[in-house]
Coordinates of C-alpha atoms in Angstrom, one line a residue:
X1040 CA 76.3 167.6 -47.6
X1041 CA 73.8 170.3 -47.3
X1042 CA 75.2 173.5 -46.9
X1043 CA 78.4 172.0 -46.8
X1044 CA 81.4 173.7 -45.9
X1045 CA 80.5 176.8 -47.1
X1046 CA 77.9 177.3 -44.4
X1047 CA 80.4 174.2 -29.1
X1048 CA 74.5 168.4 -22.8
X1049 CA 76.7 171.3 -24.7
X1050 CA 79.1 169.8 -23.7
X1051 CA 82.2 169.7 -21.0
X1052 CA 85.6 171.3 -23.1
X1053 CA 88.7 168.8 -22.6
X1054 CA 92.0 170.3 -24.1
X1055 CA 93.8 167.2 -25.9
X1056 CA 97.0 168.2 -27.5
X1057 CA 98.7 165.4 -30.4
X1058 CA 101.7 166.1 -32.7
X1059 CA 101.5 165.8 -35.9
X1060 CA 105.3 164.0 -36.0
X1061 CA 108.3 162.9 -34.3
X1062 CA 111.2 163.0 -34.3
X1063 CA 113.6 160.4 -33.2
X1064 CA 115.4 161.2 -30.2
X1065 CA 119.0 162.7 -31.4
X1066 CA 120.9 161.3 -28.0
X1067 CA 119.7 158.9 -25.1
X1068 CA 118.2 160.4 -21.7
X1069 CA 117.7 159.4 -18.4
X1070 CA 114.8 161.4 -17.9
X1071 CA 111.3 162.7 -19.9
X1072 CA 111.0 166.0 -20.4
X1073 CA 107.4 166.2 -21.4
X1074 CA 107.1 170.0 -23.3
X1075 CA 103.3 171.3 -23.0
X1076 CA 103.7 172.5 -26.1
X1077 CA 104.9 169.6 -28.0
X1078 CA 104.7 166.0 -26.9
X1079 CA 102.4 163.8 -28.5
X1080 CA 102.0 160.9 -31.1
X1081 CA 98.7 160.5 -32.7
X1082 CA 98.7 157.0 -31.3
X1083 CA 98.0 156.5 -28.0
X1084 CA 100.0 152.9 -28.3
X1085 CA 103.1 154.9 -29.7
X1086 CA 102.9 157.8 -27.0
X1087 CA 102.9 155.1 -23.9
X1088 CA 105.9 153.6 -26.3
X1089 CA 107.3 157.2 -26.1
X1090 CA 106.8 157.7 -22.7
X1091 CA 108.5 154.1 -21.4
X1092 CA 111.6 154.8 -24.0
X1093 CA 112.1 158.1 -21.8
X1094 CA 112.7 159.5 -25.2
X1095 CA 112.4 163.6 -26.2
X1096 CA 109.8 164.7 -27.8
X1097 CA 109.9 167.3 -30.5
X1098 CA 107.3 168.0 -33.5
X1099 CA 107.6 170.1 -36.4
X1100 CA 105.2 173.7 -37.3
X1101 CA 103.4 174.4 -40.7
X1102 CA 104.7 177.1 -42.7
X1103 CA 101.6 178.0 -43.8
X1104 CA 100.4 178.5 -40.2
X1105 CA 103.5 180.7 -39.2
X1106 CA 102.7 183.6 -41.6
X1107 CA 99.2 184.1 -40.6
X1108 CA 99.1 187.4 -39.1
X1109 CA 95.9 188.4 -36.2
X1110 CA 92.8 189.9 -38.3
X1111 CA 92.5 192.2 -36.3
X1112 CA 94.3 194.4 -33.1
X1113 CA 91.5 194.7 -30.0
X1114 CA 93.6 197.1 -28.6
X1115 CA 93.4 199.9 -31.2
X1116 CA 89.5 200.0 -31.3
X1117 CA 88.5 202.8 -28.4
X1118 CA 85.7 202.4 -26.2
X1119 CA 83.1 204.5 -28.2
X1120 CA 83.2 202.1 -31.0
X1121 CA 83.0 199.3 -29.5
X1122 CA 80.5 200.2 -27.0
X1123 CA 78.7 200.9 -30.6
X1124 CA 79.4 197.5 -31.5
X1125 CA 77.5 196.1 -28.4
X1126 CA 74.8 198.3 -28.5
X1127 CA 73.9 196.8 -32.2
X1128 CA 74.7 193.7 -31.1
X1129 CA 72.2 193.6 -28.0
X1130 CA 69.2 194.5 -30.6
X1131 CA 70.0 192.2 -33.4
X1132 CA 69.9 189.6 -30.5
X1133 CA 66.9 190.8 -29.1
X1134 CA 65.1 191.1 -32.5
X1135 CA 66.6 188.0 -33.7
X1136 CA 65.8 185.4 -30.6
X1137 CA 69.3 185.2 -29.6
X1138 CA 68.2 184.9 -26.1
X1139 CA 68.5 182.6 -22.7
X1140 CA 66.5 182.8 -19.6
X1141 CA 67.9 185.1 -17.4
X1142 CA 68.1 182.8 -13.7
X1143 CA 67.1 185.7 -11.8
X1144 CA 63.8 185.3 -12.8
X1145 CA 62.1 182.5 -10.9
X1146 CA 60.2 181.6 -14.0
X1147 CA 62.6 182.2 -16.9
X1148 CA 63.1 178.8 -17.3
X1149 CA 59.2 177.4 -17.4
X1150 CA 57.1 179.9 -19.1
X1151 CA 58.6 181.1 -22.5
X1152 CA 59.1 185.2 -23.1
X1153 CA 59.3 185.5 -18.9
X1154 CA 63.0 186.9 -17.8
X1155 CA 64.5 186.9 -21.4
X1156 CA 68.3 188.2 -21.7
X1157 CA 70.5 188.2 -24.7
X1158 CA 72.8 185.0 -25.2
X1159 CA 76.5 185.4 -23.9
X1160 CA 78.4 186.0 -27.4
X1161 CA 81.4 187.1 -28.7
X1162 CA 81.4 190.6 -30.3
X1163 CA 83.2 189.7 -33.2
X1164 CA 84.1 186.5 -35.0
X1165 CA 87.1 183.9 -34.5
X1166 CA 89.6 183.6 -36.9
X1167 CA 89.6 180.0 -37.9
X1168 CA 92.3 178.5 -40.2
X1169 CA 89.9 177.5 -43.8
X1170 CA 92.2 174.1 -44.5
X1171 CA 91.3 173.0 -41.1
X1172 CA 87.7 174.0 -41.1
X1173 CA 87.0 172.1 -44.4
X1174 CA 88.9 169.2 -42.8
X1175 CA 86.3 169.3 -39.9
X1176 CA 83.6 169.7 -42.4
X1177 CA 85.0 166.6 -44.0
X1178 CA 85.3 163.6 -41.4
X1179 CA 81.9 165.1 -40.1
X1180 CA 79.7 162.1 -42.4
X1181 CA 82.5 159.5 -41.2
X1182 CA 81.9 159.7 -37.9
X1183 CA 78.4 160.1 -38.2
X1184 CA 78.7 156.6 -39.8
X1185 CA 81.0 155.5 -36.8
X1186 CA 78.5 156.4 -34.6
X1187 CA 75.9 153.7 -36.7
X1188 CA 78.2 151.0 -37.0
X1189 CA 79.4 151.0 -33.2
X1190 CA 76.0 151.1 -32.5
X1191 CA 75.0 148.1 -33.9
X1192 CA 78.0 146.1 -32.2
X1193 CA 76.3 145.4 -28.7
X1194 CA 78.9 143.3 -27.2
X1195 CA 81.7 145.6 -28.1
X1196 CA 79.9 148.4 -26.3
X1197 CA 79.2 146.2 -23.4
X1198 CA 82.5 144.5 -23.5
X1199 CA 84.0 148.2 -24.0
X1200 CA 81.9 149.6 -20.6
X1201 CA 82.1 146.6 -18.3
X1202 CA 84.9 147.9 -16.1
X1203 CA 83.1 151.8 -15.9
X1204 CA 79.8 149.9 -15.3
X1205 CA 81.1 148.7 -11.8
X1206 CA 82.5 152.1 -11.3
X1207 CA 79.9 154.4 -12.7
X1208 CA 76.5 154.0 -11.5
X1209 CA 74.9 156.6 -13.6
X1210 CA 77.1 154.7 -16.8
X1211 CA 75.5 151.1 -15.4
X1212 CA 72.0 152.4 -15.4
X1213 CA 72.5 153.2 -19.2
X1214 CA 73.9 149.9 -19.2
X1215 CA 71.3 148.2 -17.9
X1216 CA 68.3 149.7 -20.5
X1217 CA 71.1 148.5 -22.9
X1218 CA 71.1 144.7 -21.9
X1219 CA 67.4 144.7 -21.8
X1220 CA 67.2 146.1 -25.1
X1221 CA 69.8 143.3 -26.3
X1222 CA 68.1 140.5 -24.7
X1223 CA 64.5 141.0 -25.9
X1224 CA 66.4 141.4 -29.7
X1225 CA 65.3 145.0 -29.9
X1226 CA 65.9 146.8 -33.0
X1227 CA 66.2 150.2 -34.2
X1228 CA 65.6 150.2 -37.8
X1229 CA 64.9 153.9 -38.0
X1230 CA 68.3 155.3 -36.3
X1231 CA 68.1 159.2 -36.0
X1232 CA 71.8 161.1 -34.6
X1233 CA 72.4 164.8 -34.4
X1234 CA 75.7 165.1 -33.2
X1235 CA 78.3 167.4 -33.1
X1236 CA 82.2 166.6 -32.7
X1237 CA 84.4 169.0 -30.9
X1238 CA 87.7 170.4 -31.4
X1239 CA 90.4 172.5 -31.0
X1240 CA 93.4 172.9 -32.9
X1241 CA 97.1 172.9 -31.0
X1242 CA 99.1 175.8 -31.7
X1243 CA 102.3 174.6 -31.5
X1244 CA 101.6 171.1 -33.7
X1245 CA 98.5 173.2 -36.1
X1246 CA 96.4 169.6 -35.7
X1247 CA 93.1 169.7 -35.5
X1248 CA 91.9 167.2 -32.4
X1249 CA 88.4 165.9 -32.1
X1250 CA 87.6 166.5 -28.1
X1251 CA 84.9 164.3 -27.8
X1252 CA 81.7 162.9 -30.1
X1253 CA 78.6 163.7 -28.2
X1254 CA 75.7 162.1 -29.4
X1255 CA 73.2 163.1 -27.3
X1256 CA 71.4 166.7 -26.5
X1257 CA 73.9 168.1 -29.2
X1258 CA 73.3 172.1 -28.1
X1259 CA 73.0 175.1 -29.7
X1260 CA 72.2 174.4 -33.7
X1261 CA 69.6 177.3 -32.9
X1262 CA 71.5 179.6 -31.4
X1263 CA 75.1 179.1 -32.9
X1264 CA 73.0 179.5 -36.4
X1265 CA 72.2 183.4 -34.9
X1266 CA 75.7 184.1 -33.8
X1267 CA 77.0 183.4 -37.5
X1268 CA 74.0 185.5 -38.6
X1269 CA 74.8 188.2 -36.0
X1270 CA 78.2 188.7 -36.8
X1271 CA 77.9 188.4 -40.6
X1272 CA 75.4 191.5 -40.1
X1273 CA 77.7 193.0 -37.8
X1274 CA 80.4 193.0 -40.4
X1275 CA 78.2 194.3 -43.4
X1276 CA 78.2 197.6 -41.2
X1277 CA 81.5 198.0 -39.4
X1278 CA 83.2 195.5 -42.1
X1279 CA 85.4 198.6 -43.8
X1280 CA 86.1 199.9 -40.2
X1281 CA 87.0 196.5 -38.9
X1282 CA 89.0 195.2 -42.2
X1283 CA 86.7 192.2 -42.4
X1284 CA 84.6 191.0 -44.6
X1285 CA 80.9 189.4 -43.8
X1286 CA 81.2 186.7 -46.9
X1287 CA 84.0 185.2 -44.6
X1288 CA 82.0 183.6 -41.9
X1289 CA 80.6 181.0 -42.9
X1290 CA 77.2 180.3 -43.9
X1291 CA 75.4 178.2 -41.1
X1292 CA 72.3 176.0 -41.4
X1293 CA 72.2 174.2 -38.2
X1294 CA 68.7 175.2 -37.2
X1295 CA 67.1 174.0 -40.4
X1296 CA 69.0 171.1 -41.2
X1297 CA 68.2 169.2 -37.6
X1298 CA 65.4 170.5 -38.1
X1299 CA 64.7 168.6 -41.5
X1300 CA 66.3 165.4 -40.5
X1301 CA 63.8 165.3 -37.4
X1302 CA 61.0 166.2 -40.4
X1303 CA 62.0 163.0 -42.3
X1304 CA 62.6 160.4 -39.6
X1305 CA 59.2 161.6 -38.9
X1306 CA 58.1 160.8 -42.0
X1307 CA 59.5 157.2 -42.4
X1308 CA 57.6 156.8 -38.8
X1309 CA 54.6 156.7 -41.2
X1310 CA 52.0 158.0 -39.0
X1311 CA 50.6 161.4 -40.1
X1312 CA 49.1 161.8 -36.9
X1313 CA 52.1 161.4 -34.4
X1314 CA 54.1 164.1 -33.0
X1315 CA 57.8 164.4 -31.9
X1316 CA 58.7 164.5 -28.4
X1317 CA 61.4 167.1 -27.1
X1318 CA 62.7 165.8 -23.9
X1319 CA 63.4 169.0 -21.4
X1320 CA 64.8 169.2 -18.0
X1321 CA 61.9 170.7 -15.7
X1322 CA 63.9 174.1 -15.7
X1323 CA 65.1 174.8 -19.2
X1324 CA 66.2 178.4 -19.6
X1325 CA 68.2 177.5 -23.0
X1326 CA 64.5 176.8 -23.9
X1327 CA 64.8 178.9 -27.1
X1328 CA 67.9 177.1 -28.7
X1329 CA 65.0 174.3 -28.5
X1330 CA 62.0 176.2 -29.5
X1331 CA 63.8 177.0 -32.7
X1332 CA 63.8 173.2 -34.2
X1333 CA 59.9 173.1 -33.4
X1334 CA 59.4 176.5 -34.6
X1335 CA 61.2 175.1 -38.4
X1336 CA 59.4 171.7 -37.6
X1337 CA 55.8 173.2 -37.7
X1338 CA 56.3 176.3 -40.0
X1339 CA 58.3 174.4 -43.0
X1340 CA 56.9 170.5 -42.1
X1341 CA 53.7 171.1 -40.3
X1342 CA 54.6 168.3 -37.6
X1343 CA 53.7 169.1 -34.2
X1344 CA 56.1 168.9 -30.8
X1345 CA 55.1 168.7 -27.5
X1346 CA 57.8 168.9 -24.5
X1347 CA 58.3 166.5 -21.8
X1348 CA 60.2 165.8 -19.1
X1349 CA 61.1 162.4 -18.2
X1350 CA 58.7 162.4 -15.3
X1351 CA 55.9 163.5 -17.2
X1352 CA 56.8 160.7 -19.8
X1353 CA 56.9 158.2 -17.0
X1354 CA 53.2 160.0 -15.8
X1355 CA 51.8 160.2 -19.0
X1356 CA 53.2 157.5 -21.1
X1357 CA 52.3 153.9 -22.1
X1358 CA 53.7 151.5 -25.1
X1359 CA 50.5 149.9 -26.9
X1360 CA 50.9 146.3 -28.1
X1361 CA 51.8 147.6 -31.5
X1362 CA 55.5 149.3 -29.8
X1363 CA 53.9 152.6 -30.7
X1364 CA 54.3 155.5 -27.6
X1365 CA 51.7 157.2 -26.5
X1366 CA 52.3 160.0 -24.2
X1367 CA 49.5 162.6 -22.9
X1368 CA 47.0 161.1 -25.7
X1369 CA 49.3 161.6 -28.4
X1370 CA 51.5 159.0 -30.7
X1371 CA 55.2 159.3 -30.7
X1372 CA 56.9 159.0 -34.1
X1373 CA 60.3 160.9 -32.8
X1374 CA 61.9 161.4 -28.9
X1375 CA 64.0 164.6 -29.2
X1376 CA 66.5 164.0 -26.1
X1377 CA 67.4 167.4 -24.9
X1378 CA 68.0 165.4 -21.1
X1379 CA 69.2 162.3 -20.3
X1380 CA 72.6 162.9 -20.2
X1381 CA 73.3 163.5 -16.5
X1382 CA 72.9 161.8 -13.4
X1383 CA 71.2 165.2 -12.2
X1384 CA 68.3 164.5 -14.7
X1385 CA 67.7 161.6 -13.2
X1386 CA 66.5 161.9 -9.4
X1387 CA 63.7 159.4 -8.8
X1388 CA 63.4 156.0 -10.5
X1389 CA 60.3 158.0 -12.6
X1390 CA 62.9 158.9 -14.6
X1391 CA 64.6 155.3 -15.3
X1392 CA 61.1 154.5 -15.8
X1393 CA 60.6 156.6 -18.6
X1394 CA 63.6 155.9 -20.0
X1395 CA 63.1 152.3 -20.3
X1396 CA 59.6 153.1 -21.7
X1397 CA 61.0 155.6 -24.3
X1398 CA 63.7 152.4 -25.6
X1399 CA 60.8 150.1 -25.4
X1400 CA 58.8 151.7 -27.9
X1401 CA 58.5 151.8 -31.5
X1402 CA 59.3 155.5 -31.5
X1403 CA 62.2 157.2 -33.4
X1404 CA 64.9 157.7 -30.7
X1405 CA 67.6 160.7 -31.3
X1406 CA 69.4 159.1 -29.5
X1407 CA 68.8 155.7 -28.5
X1408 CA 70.5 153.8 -25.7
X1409 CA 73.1 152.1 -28.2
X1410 CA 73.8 155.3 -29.5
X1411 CA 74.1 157.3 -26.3
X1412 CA 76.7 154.6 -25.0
X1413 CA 78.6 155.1 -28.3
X1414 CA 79.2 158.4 -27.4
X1415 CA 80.8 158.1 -24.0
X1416 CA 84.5 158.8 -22.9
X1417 CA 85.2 155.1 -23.0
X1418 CA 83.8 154.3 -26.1
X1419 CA 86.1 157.2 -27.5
X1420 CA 89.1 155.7 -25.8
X1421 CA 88.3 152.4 -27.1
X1422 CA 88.1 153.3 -30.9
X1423 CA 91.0 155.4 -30.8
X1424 CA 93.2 152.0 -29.9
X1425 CA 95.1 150.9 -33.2
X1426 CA 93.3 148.1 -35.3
X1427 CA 89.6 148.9 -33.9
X1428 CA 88.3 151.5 -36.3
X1429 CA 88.7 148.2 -38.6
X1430 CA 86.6 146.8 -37.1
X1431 CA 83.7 149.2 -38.1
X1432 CA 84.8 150.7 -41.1
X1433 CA 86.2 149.6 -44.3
X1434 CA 87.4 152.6 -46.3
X1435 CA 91.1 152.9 -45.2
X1436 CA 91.4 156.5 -46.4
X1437 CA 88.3 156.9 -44.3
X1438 CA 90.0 155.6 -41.1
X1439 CA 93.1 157.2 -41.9
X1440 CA 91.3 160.7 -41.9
X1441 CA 89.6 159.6 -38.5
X1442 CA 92.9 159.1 -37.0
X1443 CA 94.6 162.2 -37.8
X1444 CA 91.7 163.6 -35.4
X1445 CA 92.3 161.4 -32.6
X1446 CA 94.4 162.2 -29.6
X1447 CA 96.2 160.3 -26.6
X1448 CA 93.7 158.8 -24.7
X1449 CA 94.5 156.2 -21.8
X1450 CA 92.3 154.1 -19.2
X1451 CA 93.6 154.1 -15.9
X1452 CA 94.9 150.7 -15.8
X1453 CA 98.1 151.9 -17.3
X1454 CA 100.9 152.2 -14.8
X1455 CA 103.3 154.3 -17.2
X1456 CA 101.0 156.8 -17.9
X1457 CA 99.7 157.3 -14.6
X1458 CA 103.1 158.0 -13.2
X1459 CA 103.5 160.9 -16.2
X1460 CA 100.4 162.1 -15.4
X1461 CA 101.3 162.8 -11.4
X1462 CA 104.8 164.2 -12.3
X1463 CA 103.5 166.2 -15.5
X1464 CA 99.3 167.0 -14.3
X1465 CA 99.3 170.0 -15.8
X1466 CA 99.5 168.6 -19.4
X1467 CA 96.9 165.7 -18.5
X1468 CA 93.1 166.1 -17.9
X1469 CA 91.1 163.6 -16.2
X1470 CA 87.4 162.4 -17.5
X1471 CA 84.2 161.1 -16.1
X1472 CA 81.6 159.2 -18.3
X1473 CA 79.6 163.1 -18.2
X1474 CA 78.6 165.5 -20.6
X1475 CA 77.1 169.5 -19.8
X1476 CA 80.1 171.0 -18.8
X1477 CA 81.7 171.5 -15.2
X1478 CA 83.0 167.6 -14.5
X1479 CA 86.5 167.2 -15.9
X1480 CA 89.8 167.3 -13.8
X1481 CA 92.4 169.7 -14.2
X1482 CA 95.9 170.7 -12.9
X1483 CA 96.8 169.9 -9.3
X1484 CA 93.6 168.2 -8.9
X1485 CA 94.7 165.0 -11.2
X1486 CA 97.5 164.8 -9.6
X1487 CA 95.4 164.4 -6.3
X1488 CA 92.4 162.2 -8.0
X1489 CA 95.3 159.4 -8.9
X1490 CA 97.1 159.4 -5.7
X1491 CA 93.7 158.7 -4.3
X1492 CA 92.2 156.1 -6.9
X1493 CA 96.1 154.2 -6.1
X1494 CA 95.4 153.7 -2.8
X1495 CA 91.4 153.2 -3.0
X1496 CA 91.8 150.5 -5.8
X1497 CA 91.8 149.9 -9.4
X1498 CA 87.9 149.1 -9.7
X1499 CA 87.3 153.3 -8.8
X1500 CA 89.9 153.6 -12.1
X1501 CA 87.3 152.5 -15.0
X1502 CA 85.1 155.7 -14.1
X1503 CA 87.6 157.8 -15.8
X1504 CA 89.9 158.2 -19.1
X1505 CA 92.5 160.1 -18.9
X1506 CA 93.3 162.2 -21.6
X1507 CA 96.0 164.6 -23.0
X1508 CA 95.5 168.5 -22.7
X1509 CA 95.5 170.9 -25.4
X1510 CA 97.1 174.4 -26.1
X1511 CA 95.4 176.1 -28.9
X1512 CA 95.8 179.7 -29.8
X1513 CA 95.3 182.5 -26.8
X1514 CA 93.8 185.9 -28.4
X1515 CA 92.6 188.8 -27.0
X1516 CA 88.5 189.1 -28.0
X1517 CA 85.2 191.0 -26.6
X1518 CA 83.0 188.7 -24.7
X1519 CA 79.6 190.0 -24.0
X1520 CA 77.5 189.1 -21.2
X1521 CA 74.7 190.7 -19.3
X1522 CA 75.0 193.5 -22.1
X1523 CA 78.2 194.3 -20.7
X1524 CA 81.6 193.6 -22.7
X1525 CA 85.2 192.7 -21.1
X1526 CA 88.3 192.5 -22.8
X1527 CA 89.7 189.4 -22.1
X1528 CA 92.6 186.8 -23.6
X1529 CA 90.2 183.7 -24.8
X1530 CA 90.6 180.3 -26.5
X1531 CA 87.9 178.6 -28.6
X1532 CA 86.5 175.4 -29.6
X1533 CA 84.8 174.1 -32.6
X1534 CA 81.8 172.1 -32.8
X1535 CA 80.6 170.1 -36.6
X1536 CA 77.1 169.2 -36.2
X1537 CA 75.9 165.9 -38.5
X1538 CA 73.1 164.6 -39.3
X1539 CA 72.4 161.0 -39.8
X1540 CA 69.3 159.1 -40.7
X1541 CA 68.9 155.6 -41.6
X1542 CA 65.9 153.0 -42.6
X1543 CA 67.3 149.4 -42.2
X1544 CA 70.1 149.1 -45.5
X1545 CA 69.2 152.5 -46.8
X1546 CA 71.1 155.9 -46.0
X1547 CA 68.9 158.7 -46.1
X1548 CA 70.9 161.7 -44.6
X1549 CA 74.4 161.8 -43.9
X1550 CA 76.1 164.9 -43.9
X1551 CA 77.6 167.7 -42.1
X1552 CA 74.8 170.0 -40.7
X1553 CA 76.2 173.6 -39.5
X1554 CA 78.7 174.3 -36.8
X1555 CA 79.2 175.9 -33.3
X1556 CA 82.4 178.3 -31.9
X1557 CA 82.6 178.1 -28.3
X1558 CA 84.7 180.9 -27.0
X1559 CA 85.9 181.5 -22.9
X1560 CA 88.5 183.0 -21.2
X1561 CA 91.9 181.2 -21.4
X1562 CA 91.9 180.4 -17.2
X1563 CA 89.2 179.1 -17.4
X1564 CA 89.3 175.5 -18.1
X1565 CA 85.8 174.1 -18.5
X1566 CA 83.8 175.3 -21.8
X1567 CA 80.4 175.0 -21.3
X1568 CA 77.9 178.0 -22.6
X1569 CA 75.0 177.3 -20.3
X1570 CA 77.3 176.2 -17.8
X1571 CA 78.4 179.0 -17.5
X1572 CA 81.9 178.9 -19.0
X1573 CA 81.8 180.4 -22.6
X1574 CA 80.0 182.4 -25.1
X1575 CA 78.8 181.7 -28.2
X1576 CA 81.1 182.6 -31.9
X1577 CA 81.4 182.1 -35.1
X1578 CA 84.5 181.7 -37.2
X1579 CA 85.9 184.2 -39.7
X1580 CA 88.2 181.7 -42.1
X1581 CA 91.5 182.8 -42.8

């Protein structure tokens, strides 16, 4: 698995809560008293069984989890020190390339080294249980293989998206390519995915709970790389002050390893000439988390990348007879999306265009259509339905390890779990088909989003998935931003990146490639870094 597990477009944070048991009700009651802290089955089926039966809900705590004691107290480090910590901080960054455009600067996010700032971080490392770290690291080359197999299963993603597609416009554009790729008996024998699965693990259940599978413009494996490296560097100098020690944040190759699967897709592309394509929104001030893949692709693989946007693909491209894409002069072997994944980046029928022209070619896509559908909120809900992961996979300890991730997820169609949701919308959270932080529904506002989609009609229903909220640890941490740090309780989220790369039958990479800690305030409910939500961590395994 590369490094393995010894080494969070981003993406929108949704806080899914499932118990790891329960128990059966000790006496009969009228009414469901749904605990925030404790209410879930694994199995979506058996939660809506759960929630009809009126029955209480109670799950049990690890041991194991109980002892742990903080790492370390915030409150007992004075402002000297830590205003030290931040002023070695701000340099490693700035030596380093831990850096964003800064958006004051008109131009920070077209022309590279123009308004530079360093990216917002947290000072120190996360403690992060190691049982439930390795059993991220673990499932990471299953669902890379999920990913494939649903891929390839073009009815059951159609089937899956029909109802969103008359909801979702954005969803039934995607769609569309989709059918058209279908029809004309398109393949993909080269299939290229960098993902990264999110989670969280509850505090009061200790599960771990994958938030969502996003398999496209999978963020930050250049930057989350530095962060590790910051604070590892951070703790070889303060490490006896801090009573922490460096070797205990993991080692993180998520730079190189992308990096190297891009290298040899490229490679079974067979054309020596070709470059890969990175496709950028026009204003792209996380630029650098980008410029460090081509910076490992042409100093350790000597393979050129240009970057695009989808207009300029749409401007400057053109699929010869032979499928191959040809864009400003120049073959395509790979299409790097680092776009695509909001209705924002697509504002003129340019962009559709090049879309279509991208799926139409020969080219190595990362992602392509099938697998961009795959990774939608629908999708998710769909696989996490008893008796479907069969469908796809064989290996039952395989799908049993899958399922101990999954959480309550629920289409709209479901009267029962609607009506818990508008008593009980605190402990529910409400999804769109998006990705890139900012679009989920929280609180009050589900409550008010399902009134409405009851009295506009069920069709409005399939653009959502309603989903069950988690409550992971609250700890007080140093978040850094604008070279200033706050004190502040926070929350964090884990990202597994994988890497998967396959040539028609044969398996070439499959493995777990580096990882990402999101960190925010705990009020704040959406998780995005570039958003504008979070800062970027590491974990320090306990």
């Amino acid at each position: 698995m590369g490094s393995g597990c010894s080494s969070l477009s981003y993406s929108s944070s949704t806080f899914i809560v499932t118990a790891s048991s329960i128990s059966s009700p000790s006496s009969s009651s009228s009414s469901l008293k749904l605990n925030p802290r404790s209410f879930l089955s694994h199995s979506p089926r058996n939660l809506s069984t759960q929630l009809r039966n009126q029955a209480p809900l109670r799950c049990g705590r690890s041991l194991e989890m109980e002892s742990q004691k903080p790492m370390f107290d915030v409150e007992k480090f004075d402002d000297e020190f830590v205003q030290k910590l931040v002023y070695d901080a701000l340099v490693w960054s700035s030596l380093h390339g831990l850096v964003v455009g800064d958006k004051t600067y008109q131009k920070s996010g077209k022309v590279p080294g123009v308004g530079m700032m360093h990216a917002p971080i947290a000072l120190l490392p996360t403690p992060f249980p190691e049982i439930y770290w390795k059993q991220a690291c673990e499932v990471a080359p299953i669902f890379n293989e999920l990913v494939d197999r649903v891929s390839l299963d073009g009815k059951f993603i159609q089937d899956s998206l029909s109802r969103t597609k008359k909801a979702d416009i954005f969803t039934s554009r995607l769609l569309d390519i989709h059918s058209k790729m279908l029809e004309s008996n398109k393949t993909e024998d080269i299939r290229l995915g960098l993902h990264r699965s999110d989670y969280m693990l509850d505090e009061e259940t200790k599960s771990l709970l994958q938030i969502e599978m996003n398999t496209i413009s999978s963020s930050f494996s250049g930057l989350g790389r530095l962060v590790s490296e910051l604070h590892q560097s951070l703790l070889r100098s303060y490490g006896d002050h801090l009573g922490l020690c460096s070797e205990r944040v993991p080692r993180n190759a998520s730079t190189s390893q992308f990096a190297d699967a891009m290298a040899k897709a490229w490679l079974e592309y067979n054309n020596p000439r070709a470059v890969v394509m990175v496709v950028v929104q026009p204003e792209e001030r996380n630029m650098y988390d980008q410029h460090w893949q081509s910076s490992v692709l042409r100093e350790k693989h000597n393979i050129v990348t240009i970057r695009k946007t989808l207009a300029e693909v749409e401007n400057e491209g053109r699929v010869q007879e032979d499928g191959t894409l040809i864009v400003g002069g120049q073959a395509v072997a790979v299409v790097y999306f680092r776009s695509g994944y909001s209705p924002t980046d697509y504002p003129s029928e340019s962009e559709w265009n090049a879309r279509l022209l991208i799926e139409q070619s020969s080219a190595v896509k990362c992602p392509s259509i099938a697998y961009h559908l795959t990774g939608t909120k629908k999708i998710q809900q769909e696989l996490a339905k008893p008796g479907v992961l069969e469908r796809f996979l064989d290996n039952k300890e395989d799908i049993a390890k899958l399922r101990k991730c999954f959480a309550g997820l629920w289409s709209l169609d479901d009267p029962e779990i609607i009506k818990k949701a508008i008593e009980k919308p605190e402990l529910f959270v409400m999804k769109p088909q998006r990705e890139g932080g900012g679009n989920n529904i929280y609180g009050d506002d589900v409550k008010e989003n399902l009134l409405r989609l009851q009295k506009e009609g069920e069709e409005e229903n399939a653009a959502y998935t309603l989903m069950q909220r988690i409550f992971p640890k609250v700890s007080n941490m140093f978040l850094v931003r604008e070279g200033v740090y706050h004190k502040d309780q926070a929350i964090s989220e884990l990202g597994i990146y994988g890497a998967y790369l396959r040539n028609k039958e044969r398996v070439i990479i499959n493995e777990q490639s580096g990882y990402l800690m999101r960190t925010k305030v705990s009020s704040s409910n959406e998780g995005g870094v570039a958003a504008g939500f979070a800062v970027l961590d590491s974990i320090y395994l306990n």
